Structure formats: C-alpha cells, structure tokens
PDB file of C-alpha atoms in Angstrom:
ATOM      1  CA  UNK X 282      67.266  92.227  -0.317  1.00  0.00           C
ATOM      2  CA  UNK X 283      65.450  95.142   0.998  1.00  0.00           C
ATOM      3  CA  UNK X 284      64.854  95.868   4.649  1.00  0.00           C
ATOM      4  CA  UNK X 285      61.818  97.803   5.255  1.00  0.00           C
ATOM      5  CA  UNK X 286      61.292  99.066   8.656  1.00  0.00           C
ATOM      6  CA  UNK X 287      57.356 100.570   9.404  1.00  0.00           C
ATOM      7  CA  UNK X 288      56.854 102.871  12.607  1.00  0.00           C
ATOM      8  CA  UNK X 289      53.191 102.458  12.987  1.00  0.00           C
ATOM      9  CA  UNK X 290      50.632  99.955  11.625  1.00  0.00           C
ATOM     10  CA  UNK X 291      49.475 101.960   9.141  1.00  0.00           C
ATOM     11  CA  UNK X 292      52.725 102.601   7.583  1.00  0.00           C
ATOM     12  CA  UNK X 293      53.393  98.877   7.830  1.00  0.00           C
ATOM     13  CA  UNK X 294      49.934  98.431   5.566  1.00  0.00           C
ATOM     14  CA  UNK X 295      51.022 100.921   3.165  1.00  0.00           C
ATOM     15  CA  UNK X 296      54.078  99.350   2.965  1.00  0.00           C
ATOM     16  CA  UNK X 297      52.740  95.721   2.192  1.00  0.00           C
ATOM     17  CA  UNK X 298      50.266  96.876  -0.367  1.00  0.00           C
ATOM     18  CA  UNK X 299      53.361  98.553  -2.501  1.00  0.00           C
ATOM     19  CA  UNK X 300      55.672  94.902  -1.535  1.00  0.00           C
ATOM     20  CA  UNK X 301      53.032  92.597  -1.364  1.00  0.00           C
ATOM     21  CA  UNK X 302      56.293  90.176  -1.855  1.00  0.00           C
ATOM     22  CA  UNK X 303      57.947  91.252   1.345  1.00  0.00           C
ATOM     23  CA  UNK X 304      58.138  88.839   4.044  1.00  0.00           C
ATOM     24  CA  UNK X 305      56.754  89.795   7.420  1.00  0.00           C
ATOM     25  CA  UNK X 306      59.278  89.501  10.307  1.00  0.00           C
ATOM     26  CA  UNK X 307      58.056  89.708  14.005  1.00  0.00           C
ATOM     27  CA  UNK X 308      60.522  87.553  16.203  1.00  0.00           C
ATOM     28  CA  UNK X 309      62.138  85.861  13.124  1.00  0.00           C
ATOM     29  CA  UNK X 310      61.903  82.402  14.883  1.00  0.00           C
ATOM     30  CA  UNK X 311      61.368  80.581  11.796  1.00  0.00           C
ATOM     31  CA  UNK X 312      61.738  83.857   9.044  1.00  0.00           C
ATOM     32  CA  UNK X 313      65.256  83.966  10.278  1.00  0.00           C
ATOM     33  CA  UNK X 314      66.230  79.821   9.938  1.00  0.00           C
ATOM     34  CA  UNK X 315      64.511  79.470   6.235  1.00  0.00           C
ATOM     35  CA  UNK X 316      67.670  82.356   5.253  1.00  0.00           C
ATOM     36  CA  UNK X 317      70.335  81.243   6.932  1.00  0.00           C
ATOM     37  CA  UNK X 318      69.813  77.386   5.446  1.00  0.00           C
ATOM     38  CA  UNK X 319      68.981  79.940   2.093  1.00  0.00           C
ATOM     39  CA  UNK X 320      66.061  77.862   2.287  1.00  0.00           C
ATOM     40  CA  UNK X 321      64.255  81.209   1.072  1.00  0.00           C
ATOM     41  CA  UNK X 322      65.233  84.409  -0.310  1.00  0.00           C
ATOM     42  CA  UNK X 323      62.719  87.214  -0.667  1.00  0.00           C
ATOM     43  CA  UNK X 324      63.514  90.451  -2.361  1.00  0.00           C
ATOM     44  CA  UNK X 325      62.400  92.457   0.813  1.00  0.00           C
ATOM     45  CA  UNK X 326      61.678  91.922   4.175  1.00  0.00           C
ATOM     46  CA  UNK X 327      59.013  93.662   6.218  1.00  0.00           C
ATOM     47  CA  UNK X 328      60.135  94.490   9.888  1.00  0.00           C
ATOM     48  CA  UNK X 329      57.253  94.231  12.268  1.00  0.00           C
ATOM     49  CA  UNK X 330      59.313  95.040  15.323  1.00  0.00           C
ATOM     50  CA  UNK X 331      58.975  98.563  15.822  1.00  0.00           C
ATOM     51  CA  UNK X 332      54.837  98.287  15.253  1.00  0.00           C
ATOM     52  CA  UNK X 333      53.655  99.300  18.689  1.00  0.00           C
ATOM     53  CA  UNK X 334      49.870  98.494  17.609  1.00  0.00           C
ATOM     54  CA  UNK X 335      51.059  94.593  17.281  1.00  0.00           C
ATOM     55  CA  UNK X 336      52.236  94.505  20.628  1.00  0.00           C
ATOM     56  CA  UNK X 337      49.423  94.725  23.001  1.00  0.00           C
ATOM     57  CA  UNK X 338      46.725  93.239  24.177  1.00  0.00           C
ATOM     58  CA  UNK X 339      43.123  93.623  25.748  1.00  0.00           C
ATOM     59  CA  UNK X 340      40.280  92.087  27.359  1.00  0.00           C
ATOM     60  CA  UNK X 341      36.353  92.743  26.318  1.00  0.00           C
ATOM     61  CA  UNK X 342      33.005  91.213  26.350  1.00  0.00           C
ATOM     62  CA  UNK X 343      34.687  87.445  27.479  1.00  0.00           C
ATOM     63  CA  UNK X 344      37.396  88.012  24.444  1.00  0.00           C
ATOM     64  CA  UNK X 345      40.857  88.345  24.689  1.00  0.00           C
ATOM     65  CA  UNK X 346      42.380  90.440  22.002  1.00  0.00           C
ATOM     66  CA  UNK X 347      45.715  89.334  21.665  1.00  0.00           C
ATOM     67  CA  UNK X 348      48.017  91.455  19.442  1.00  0.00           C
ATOM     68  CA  UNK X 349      50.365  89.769  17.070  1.00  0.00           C
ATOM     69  CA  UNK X 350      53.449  90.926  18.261  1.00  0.00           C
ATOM     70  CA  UNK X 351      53.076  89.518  21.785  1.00  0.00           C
ATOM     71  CA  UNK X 352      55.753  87.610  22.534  1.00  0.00           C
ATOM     72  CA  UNK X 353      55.235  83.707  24.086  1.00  0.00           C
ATOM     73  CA  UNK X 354      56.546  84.631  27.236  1.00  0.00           C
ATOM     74  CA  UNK X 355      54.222  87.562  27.741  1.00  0.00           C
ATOM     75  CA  UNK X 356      51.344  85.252  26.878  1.00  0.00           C
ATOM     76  CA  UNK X 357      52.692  82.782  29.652  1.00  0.00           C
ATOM     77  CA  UNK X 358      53.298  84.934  32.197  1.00  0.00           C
ATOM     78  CA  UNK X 359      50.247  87.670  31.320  1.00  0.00           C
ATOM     79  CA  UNK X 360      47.625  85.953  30.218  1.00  0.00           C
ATOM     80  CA  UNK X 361      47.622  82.201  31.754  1.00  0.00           C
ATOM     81  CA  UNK X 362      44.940  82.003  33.336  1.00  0.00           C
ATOM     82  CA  UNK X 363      42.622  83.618  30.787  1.00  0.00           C
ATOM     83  CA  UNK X 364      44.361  81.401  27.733  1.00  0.00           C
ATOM     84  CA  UNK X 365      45.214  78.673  29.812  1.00  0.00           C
ATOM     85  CA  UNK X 366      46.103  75.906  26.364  1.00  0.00           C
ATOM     86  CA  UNK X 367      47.384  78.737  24.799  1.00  0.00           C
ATOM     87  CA  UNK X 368      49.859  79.326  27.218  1.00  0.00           C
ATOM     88  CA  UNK X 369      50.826  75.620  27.876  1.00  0.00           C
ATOM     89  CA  UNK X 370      51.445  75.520  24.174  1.00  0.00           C
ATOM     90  CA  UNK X 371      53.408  78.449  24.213  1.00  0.00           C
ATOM     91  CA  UNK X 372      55.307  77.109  27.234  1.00  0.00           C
ATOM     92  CA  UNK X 373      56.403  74.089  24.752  1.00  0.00           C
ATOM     93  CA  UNK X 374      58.183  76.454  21.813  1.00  0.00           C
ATOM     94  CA  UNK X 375      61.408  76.015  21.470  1.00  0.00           C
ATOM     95  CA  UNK X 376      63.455  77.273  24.051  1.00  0.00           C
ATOM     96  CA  UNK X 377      63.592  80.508  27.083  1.00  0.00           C
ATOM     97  CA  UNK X 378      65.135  82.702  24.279  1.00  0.00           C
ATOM     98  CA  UNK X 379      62.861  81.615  20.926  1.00  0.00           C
ATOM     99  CA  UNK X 380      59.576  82.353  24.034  1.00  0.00           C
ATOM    100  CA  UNK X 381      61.095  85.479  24.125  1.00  0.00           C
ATOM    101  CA  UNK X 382      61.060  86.474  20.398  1.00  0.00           C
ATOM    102  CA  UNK X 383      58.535  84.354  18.817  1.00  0.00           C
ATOM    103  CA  UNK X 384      54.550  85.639  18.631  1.00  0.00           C
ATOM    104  CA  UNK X 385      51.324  83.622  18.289  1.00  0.00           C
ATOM    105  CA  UNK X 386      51.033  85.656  14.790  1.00  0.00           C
ATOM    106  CA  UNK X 387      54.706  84.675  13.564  1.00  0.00           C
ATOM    107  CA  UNK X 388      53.147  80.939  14.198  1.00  0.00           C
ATOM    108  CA  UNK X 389      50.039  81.807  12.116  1.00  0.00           C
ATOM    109  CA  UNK X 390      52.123  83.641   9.622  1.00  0.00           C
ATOM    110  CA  UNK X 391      54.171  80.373   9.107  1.00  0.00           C
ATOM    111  CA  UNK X 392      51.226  78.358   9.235  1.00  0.00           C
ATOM    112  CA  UNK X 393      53.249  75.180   9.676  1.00  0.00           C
ATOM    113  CA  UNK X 394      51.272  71.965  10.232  1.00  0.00           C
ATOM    114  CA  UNK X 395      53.295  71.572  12.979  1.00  0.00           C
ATOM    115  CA  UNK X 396      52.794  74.694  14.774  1.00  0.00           C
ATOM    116  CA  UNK X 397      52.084  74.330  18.420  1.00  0.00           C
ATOM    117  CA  UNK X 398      49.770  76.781  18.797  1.00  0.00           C
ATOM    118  CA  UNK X 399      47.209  75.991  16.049  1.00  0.00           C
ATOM    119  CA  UNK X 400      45.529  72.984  17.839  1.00  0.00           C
ATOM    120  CA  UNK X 401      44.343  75.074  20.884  1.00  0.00           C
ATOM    121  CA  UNK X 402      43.249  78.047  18.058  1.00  0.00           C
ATOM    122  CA  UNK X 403      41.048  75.482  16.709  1.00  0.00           C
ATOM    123  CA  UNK X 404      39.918  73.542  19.268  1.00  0.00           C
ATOM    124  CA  UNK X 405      39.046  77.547  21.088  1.00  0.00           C
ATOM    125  CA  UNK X 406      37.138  78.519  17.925  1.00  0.00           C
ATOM    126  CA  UNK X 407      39.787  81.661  17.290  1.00  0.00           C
ATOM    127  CA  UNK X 408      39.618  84.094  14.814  1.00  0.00           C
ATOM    128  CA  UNK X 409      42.363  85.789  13.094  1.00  0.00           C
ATOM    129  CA  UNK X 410      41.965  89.865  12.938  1.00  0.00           C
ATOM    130  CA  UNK X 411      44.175  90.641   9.390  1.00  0.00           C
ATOM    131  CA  UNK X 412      43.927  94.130   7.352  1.00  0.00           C
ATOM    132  CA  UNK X 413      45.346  96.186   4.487  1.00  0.00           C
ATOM    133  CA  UNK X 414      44.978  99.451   2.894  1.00  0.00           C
ATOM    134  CA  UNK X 415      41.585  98.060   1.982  1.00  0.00           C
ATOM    135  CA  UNK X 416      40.193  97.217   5.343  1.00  0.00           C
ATOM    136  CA  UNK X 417      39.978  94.820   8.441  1.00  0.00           C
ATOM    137  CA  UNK X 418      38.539  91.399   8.119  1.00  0.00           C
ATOM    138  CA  UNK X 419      38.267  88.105  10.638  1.00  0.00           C
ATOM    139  CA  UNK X 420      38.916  84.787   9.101  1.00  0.00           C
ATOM    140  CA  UNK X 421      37.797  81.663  11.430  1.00  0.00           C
ATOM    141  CA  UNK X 422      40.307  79.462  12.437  1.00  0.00           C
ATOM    142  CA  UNK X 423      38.966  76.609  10.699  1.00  0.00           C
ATOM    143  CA  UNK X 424      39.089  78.428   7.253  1.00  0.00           C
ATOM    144  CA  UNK X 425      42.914  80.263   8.223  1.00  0.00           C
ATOM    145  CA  UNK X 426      44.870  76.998   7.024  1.00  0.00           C
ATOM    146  CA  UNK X 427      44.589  76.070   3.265  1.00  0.00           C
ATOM    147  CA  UNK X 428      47.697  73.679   2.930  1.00  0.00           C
ATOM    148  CA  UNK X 429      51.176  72.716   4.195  1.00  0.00           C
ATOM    149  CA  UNK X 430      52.401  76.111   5.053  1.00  0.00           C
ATOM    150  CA  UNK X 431      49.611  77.960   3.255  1.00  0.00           C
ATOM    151  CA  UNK X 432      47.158  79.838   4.481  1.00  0.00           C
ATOM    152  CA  UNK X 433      44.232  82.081   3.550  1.00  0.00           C
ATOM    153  CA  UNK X 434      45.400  85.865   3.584  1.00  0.00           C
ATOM    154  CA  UNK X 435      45.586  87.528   0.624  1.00  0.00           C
ATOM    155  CA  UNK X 436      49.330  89.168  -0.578  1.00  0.00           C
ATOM    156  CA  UNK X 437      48.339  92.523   0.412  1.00  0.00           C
ATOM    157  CA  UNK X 438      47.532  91.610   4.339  1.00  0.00           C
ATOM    158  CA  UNK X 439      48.933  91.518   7.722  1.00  0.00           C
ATOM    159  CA  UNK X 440      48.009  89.586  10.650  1.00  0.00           C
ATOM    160  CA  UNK X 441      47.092  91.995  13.239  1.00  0.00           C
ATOM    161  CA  UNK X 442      45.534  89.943  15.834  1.00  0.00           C
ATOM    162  CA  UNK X 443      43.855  87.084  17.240  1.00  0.00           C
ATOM    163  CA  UNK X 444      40.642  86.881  19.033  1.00  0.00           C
ATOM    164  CA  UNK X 445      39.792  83.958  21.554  1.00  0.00           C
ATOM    165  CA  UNK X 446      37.172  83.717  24.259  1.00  0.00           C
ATOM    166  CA  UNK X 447      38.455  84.029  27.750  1.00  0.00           C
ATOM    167  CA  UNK X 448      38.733  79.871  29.270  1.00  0.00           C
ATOM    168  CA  UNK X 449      35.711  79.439  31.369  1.00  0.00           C
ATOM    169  CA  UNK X 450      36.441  76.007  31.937  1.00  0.00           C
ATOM    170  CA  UNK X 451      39.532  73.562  31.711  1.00  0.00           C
ATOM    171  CA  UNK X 452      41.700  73.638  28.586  1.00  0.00           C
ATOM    172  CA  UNK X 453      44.747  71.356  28.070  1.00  0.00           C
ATOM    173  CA  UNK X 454      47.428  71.032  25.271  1.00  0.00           C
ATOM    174  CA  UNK X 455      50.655  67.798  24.788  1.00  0.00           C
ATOM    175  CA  UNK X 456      52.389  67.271  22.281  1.00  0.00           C
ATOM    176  CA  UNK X 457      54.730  64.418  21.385  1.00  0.00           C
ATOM    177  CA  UNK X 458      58.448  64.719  20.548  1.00  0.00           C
ATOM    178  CA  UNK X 459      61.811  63.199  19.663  1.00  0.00           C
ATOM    179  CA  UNK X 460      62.945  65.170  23.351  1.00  0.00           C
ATOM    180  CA  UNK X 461      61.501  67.222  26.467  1.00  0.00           C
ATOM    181  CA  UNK X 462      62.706  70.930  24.987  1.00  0.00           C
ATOM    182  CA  UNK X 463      63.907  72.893  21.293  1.00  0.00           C
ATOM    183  CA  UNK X 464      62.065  70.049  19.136  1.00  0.00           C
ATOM    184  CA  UNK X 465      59.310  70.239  16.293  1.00  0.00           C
ATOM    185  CA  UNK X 466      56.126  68.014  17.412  1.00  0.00           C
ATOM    186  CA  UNK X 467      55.713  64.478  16.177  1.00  0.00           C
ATOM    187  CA  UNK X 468      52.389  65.440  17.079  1.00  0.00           C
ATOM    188  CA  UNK X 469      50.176  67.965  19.322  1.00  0.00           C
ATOM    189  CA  UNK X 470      46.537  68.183  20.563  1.00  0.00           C
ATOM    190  CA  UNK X 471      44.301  70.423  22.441  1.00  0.00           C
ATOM    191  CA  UNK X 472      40.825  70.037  24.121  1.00  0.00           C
ATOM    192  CA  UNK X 473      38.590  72.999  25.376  1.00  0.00           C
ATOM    193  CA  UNK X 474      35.909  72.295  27.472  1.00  0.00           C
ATOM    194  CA  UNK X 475      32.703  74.578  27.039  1.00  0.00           C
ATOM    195  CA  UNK X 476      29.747  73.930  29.384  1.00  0.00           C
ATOM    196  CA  UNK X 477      27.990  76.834  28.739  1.00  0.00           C
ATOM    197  CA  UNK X 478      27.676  75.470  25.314  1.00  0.00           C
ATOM    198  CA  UNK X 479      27.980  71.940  26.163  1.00  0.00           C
ATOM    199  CA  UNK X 480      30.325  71.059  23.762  1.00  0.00           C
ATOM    200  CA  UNK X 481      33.915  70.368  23.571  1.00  0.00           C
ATOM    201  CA  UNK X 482      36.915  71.685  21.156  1.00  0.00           C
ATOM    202  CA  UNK X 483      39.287  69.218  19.883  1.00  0.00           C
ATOM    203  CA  UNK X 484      42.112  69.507  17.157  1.00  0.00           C
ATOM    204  CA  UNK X 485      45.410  68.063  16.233  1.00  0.00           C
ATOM    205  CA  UNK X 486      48.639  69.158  14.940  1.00  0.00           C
ATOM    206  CA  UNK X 487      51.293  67.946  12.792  1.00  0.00           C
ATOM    207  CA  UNK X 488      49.287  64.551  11.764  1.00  0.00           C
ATOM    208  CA  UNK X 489      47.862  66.240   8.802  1.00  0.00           C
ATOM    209  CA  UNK X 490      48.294  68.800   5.329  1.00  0.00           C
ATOM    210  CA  UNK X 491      47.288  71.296   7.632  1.00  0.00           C
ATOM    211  CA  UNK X 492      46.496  71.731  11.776  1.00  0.00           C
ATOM    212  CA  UNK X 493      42.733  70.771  11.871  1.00  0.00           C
ATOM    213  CA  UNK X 494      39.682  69.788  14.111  1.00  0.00           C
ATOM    214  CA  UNK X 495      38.409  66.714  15.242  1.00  0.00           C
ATOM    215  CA  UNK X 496      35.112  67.583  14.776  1.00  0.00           C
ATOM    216  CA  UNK X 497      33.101  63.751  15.601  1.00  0.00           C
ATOM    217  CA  UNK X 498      35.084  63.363  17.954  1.00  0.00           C
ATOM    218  CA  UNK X 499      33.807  67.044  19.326  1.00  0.00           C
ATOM    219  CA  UNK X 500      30.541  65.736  18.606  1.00  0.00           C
ATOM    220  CA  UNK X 501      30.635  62.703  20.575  1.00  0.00           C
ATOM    221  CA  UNK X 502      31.975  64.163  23.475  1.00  0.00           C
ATOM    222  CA  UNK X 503      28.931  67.410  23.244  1.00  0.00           C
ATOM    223  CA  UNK X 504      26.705  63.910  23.475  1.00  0.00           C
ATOM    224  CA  UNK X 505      28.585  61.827  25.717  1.00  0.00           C
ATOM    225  CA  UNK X 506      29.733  64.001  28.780  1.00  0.00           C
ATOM    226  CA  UNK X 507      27.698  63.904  31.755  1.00  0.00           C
ATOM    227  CA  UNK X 508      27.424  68.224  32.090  1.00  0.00           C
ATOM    228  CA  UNK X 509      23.900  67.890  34.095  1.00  0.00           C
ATOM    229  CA  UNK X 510      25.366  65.909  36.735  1.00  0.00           C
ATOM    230  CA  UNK X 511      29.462  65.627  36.216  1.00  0.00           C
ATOM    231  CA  UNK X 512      30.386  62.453  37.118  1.00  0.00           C
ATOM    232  CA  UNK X 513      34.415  60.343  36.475  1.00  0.00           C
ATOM    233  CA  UNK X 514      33.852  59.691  32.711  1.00  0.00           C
ATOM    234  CA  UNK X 515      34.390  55.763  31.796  1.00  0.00           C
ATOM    235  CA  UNK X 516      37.168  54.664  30.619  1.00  0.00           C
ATOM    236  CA  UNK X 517      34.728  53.876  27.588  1.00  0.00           C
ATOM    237  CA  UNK X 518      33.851  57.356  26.840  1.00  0.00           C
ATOM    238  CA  UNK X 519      37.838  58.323  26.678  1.00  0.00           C
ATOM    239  CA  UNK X 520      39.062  55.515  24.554  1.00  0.00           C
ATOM    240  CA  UNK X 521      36.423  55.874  21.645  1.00  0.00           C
ATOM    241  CA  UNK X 522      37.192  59.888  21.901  1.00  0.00           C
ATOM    242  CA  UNK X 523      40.993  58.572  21.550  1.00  0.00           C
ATOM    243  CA  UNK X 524      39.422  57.024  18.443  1.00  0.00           C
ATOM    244  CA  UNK X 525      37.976  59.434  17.062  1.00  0.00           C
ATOM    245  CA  UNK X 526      40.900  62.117  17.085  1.00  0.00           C
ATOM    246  CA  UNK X 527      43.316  59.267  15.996  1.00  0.00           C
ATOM    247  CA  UNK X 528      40.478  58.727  12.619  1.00  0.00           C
ATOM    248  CA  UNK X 529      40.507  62.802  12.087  1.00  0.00           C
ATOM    249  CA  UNK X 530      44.244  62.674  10.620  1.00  0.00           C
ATOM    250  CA  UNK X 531      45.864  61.874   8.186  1.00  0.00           C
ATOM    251  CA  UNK X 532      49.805  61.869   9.089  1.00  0.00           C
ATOM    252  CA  UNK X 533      52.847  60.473   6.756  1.00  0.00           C
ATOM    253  CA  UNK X 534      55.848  58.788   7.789  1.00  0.00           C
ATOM    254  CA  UNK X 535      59.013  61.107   8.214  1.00  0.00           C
ATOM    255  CA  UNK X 536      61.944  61.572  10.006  1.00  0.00           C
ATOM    256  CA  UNK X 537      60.420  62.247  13.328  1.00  0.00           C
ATOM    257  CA  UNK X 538      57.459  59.255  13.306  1.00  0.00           C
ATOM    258  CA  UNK X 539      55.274  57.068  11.482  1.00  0.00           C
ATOM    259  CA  UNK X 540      52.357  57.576  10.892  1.00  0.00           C
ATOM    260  CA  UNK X 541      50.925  54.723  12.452  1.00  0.00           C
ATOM    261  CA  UNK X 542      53.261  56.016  15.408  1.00  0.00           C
ATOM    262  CA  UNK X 543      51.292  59.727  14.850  1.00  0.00           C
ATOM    263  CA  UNK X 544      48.057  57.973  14.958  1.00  0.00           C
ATOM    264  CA  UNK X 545      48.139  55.805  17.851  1.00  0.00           C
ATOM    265  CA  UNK X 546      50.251  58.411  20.139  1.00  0.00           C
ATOM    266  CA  UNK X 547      47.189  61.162  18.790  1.00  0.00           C
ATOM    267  CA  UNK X 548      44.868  58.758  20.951  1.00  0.00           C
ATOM    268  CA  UNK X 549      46.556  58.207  23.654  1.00  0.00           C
ATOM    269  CA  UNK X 550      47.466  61.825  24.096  1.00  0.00           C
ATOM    270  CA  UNK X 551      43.622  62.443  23.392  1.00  0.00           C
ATOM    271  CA  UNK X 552      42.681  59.995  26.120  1.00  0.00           C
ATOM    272  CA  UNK X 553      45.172  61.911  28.977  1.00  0.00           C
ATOM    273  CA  UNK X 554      44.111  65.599  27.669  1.00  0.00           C
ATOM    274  CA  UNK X 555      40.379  64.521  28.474  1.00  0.00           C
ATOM    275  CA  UNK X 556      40.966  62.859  31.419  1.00  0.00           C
ATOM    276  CA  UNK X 557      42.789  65.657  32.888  1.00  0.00           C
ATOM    277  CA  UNK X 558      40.246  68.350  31.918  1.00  0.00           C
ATOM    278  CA  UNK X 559      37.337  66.640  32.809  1.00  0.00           C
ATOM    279  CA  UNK X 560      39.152  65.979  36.269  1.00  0.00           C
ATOM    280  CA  UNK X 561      39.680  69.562  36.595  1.00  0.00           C
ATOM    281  CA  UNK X 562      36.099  70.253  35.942  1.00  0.00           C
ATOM    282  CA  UNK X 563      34.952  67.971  38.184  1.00  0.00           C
ATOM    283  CA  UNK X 564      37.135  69.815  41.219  1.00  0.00           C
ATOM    284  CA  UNK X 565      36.034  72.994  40.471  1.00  0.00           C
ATOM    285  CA  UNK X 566      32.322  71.659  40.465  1.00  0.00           C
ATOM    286  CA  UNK X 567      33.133  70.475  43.808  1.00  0.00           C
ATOM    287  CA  UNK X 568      34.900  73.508  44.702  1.00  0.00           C
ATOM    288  CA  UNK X 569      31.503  75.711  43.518  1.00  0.00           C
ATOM    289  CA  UNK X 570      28.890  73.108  45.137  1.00  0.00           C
TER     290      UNK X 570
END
C-alpha cells in the first residue's frame, strides 16, 4: 500500500488526479477501522493531514465556510453558536479522542447513512465545496448522497469544504442509540428553523439507503407554524410533524433496531426536536419584544 503525503492542497489535487484510487485520510475515524477489520484494502492512501488549506475556517455574507479538516472539537468549541445542530451533532461522535481527530468532511467522505452530521447538513440546506485539477464545484446537500455509502464526487475530487448559513434561529439535533456515548445511531434527526424564510429544515439519519429530508413534513410545518404571531404550537401540529418524518424513511431491521422501532422513535424524537426549537424561538421573541 502506498502512503502519499501532500503539503499543500494543490499538491494533494495533483496527487488524486494521478491515484484517483487512493483513499483520502483526514482523522482516520472510520478510514482507519475498515483496515484494521481488513474490511478494505486500497493500493494507496492519500494523507490529508498536513493540508493546511483543509484546516480553517471563515465567516462571510451569513455563511460559514467550514474547512474539511476541522476537527469536531474545534467546531464545538469555535463555532457553536453560529452552527448550533452542527455542533450538538458533533458533540454526539464517538468519544473526547475520535472529536478530536474526526472532521465534518471525513463524515461526508464516508457518507454513511448513519452519519451524525448529515441530518443537520440537510435539514441547513449545506453545500459541499469539492475540486480537482479541473476545477471547484458545489454539490447541494440533497444531491451529495447517492446510496449506502456512496456519494456523488467524481474519482478525481476532494472534499474541500462545506458551506452553511450562519443559525439565525433555533436548530436542534438527537439521535437514538443502543448507549449515552461511542455508539452508531439507531437513528438521528435535525430541525432548522428559518423565519426569514418561513420555513423549516427537517431530515433523518440512519432510517434510510441514504441520510435524507423530510421534505412534507418541512412543508407542513412552512404552513402550519404560527411565525406572524408565535404562539405554544398544539400538541396537534407536533404529532402529525412526528408523522410525517416517521412516513419520510424507509429503515430495515438490524442489529441495533427495527424498523418499526426506527420509525416510531423518528417521531417521537421529531415531536421533542420541534418542541424544543419552537420553545426557544418563542423566548427569544420574548426576549426581542
């Protein structure tokens, strides 16, 4: 197995265009466990670590541009309040010293239908920022996954970034699993709240081929919630938007759930995620009037 080891992005391109076989490696969360069960077994690997371009990140024009070579823990600690899902999916990966290795682009790289991560890039209308030797291109969220563990880059690229708009209003991510801490989601949702917009983001993971929106139950909730004049939502308005995620997927039974067990714990988690934003909102509506 080769072990190539780029200084700079642009040698990391070239690099990838000549082994459009190698395997990226950033924190090697989940590169790392597919070749020690032998699980995989590329002829090269491609090194990300020493790529200084992957490793930051900026604000502009309401968008964060976050690099992907940030670490978890940097997102958590750096950039909470302006990706606050984000970061309470983050805080959920496995454990103090996977935060500290693993990257929102590793995640995306894997493209794992249970990722935690994906649910809040969907349900925040993300877009990935990839490029070669050819160019740079975004790809939406929504068009990123293409199957279990596939997704839509072509051999030649690298994820570079990701691009989501700063939270202007309550976010919220939960997931379900077999324990509190170092587990894979039974399942995982996210809701982002956008007044300005009037609409609402929700998405699910690891109930489906791939993570993926919930998009009548988005549009319910863009016709349902009282923006004008914010008011407790009924009980009513929460249970058919529990509904309405639980209908968007399309989970099988494993080893960690059913899915009938996927399904009904996707609405109830659905339910408390809207409840608690819409709380939020209505405090710092109270706060503001």
């Amino acid at each position: 197995m080769e072990f190539l080891r780029p200084a700079n992005l642009a040698e990391a391109l070239a690099v990838k265009a000549e082994h459009p076989d190698a395997v990226p490696l950033a924190g090697g969360t989940d590169v790392m466990v597919e070749l020690n069960f032998d699980h995989r077994r590329p002829d090269a690997l491609l090194d990300l670590t020493r790529v200084a371009e992957l490793a930051g990140w900026t604000v502009e024009d309401g968008v964060v541009r976050l690099g992907a070579g940030v670490s978890y823990t940097r997102l958590i600690t750096e950039l909470g309040e302006q990706l606050p899902a984000l970061a309470m999916a983050s805080r959920t990966v496995g454990s103090p010293q996977i935060r500290n290795r693993g990257t929102v682009g590793g995640n995306l790289g894997a493209a794992s239908p249970a990722g935690d991560t994906h649910p809040v890039l969907l349900a925040t209308g993300a877009r990935v920022e990839v490029a070669s030797t050819r160019g740079t291109r975004m790809i939406d969220a929504d068009d990123f996954y293409v199957g279990v563990k596939k997704h839509s880059l072509a051999p030649d690229e690298l994820i570079v970034a990701v691009h989501l708009p700063v939270a202007t209003a309550p976010q919220q991510f939960a997931k379900v699993g077999t324990r509190n801490a170092m587990v894979i989601a039974v399942c995982s949702f996210a809701v982002a709240l956008d007044p300005e917009h009037r609409r609402a983001g929700a998405a699910i993971g690891s109930a489906a081929p791939t993570p993926r929106r919930a998009a009548e139950a988005e549009e319910f909730l863009a016709a349902e919630l009282p923006w004008d004049a914010p008011a407790p939502l009924r009980d009513s308005v929460k249970r058919r938007f529990g509904e309405l995620v639980a209908s968007a997927a399309a989970p099988i039974d494993d080893v960690r759930g059913t899915a009938e067990y996927r399904r009904h714990a996707l609405a109830v988690l659905a339910r408390r995620t809207l409840g608690w934003a819409w709380q939020d909102y209505l405090g710092s509506e109270r706060t503001c009037a």
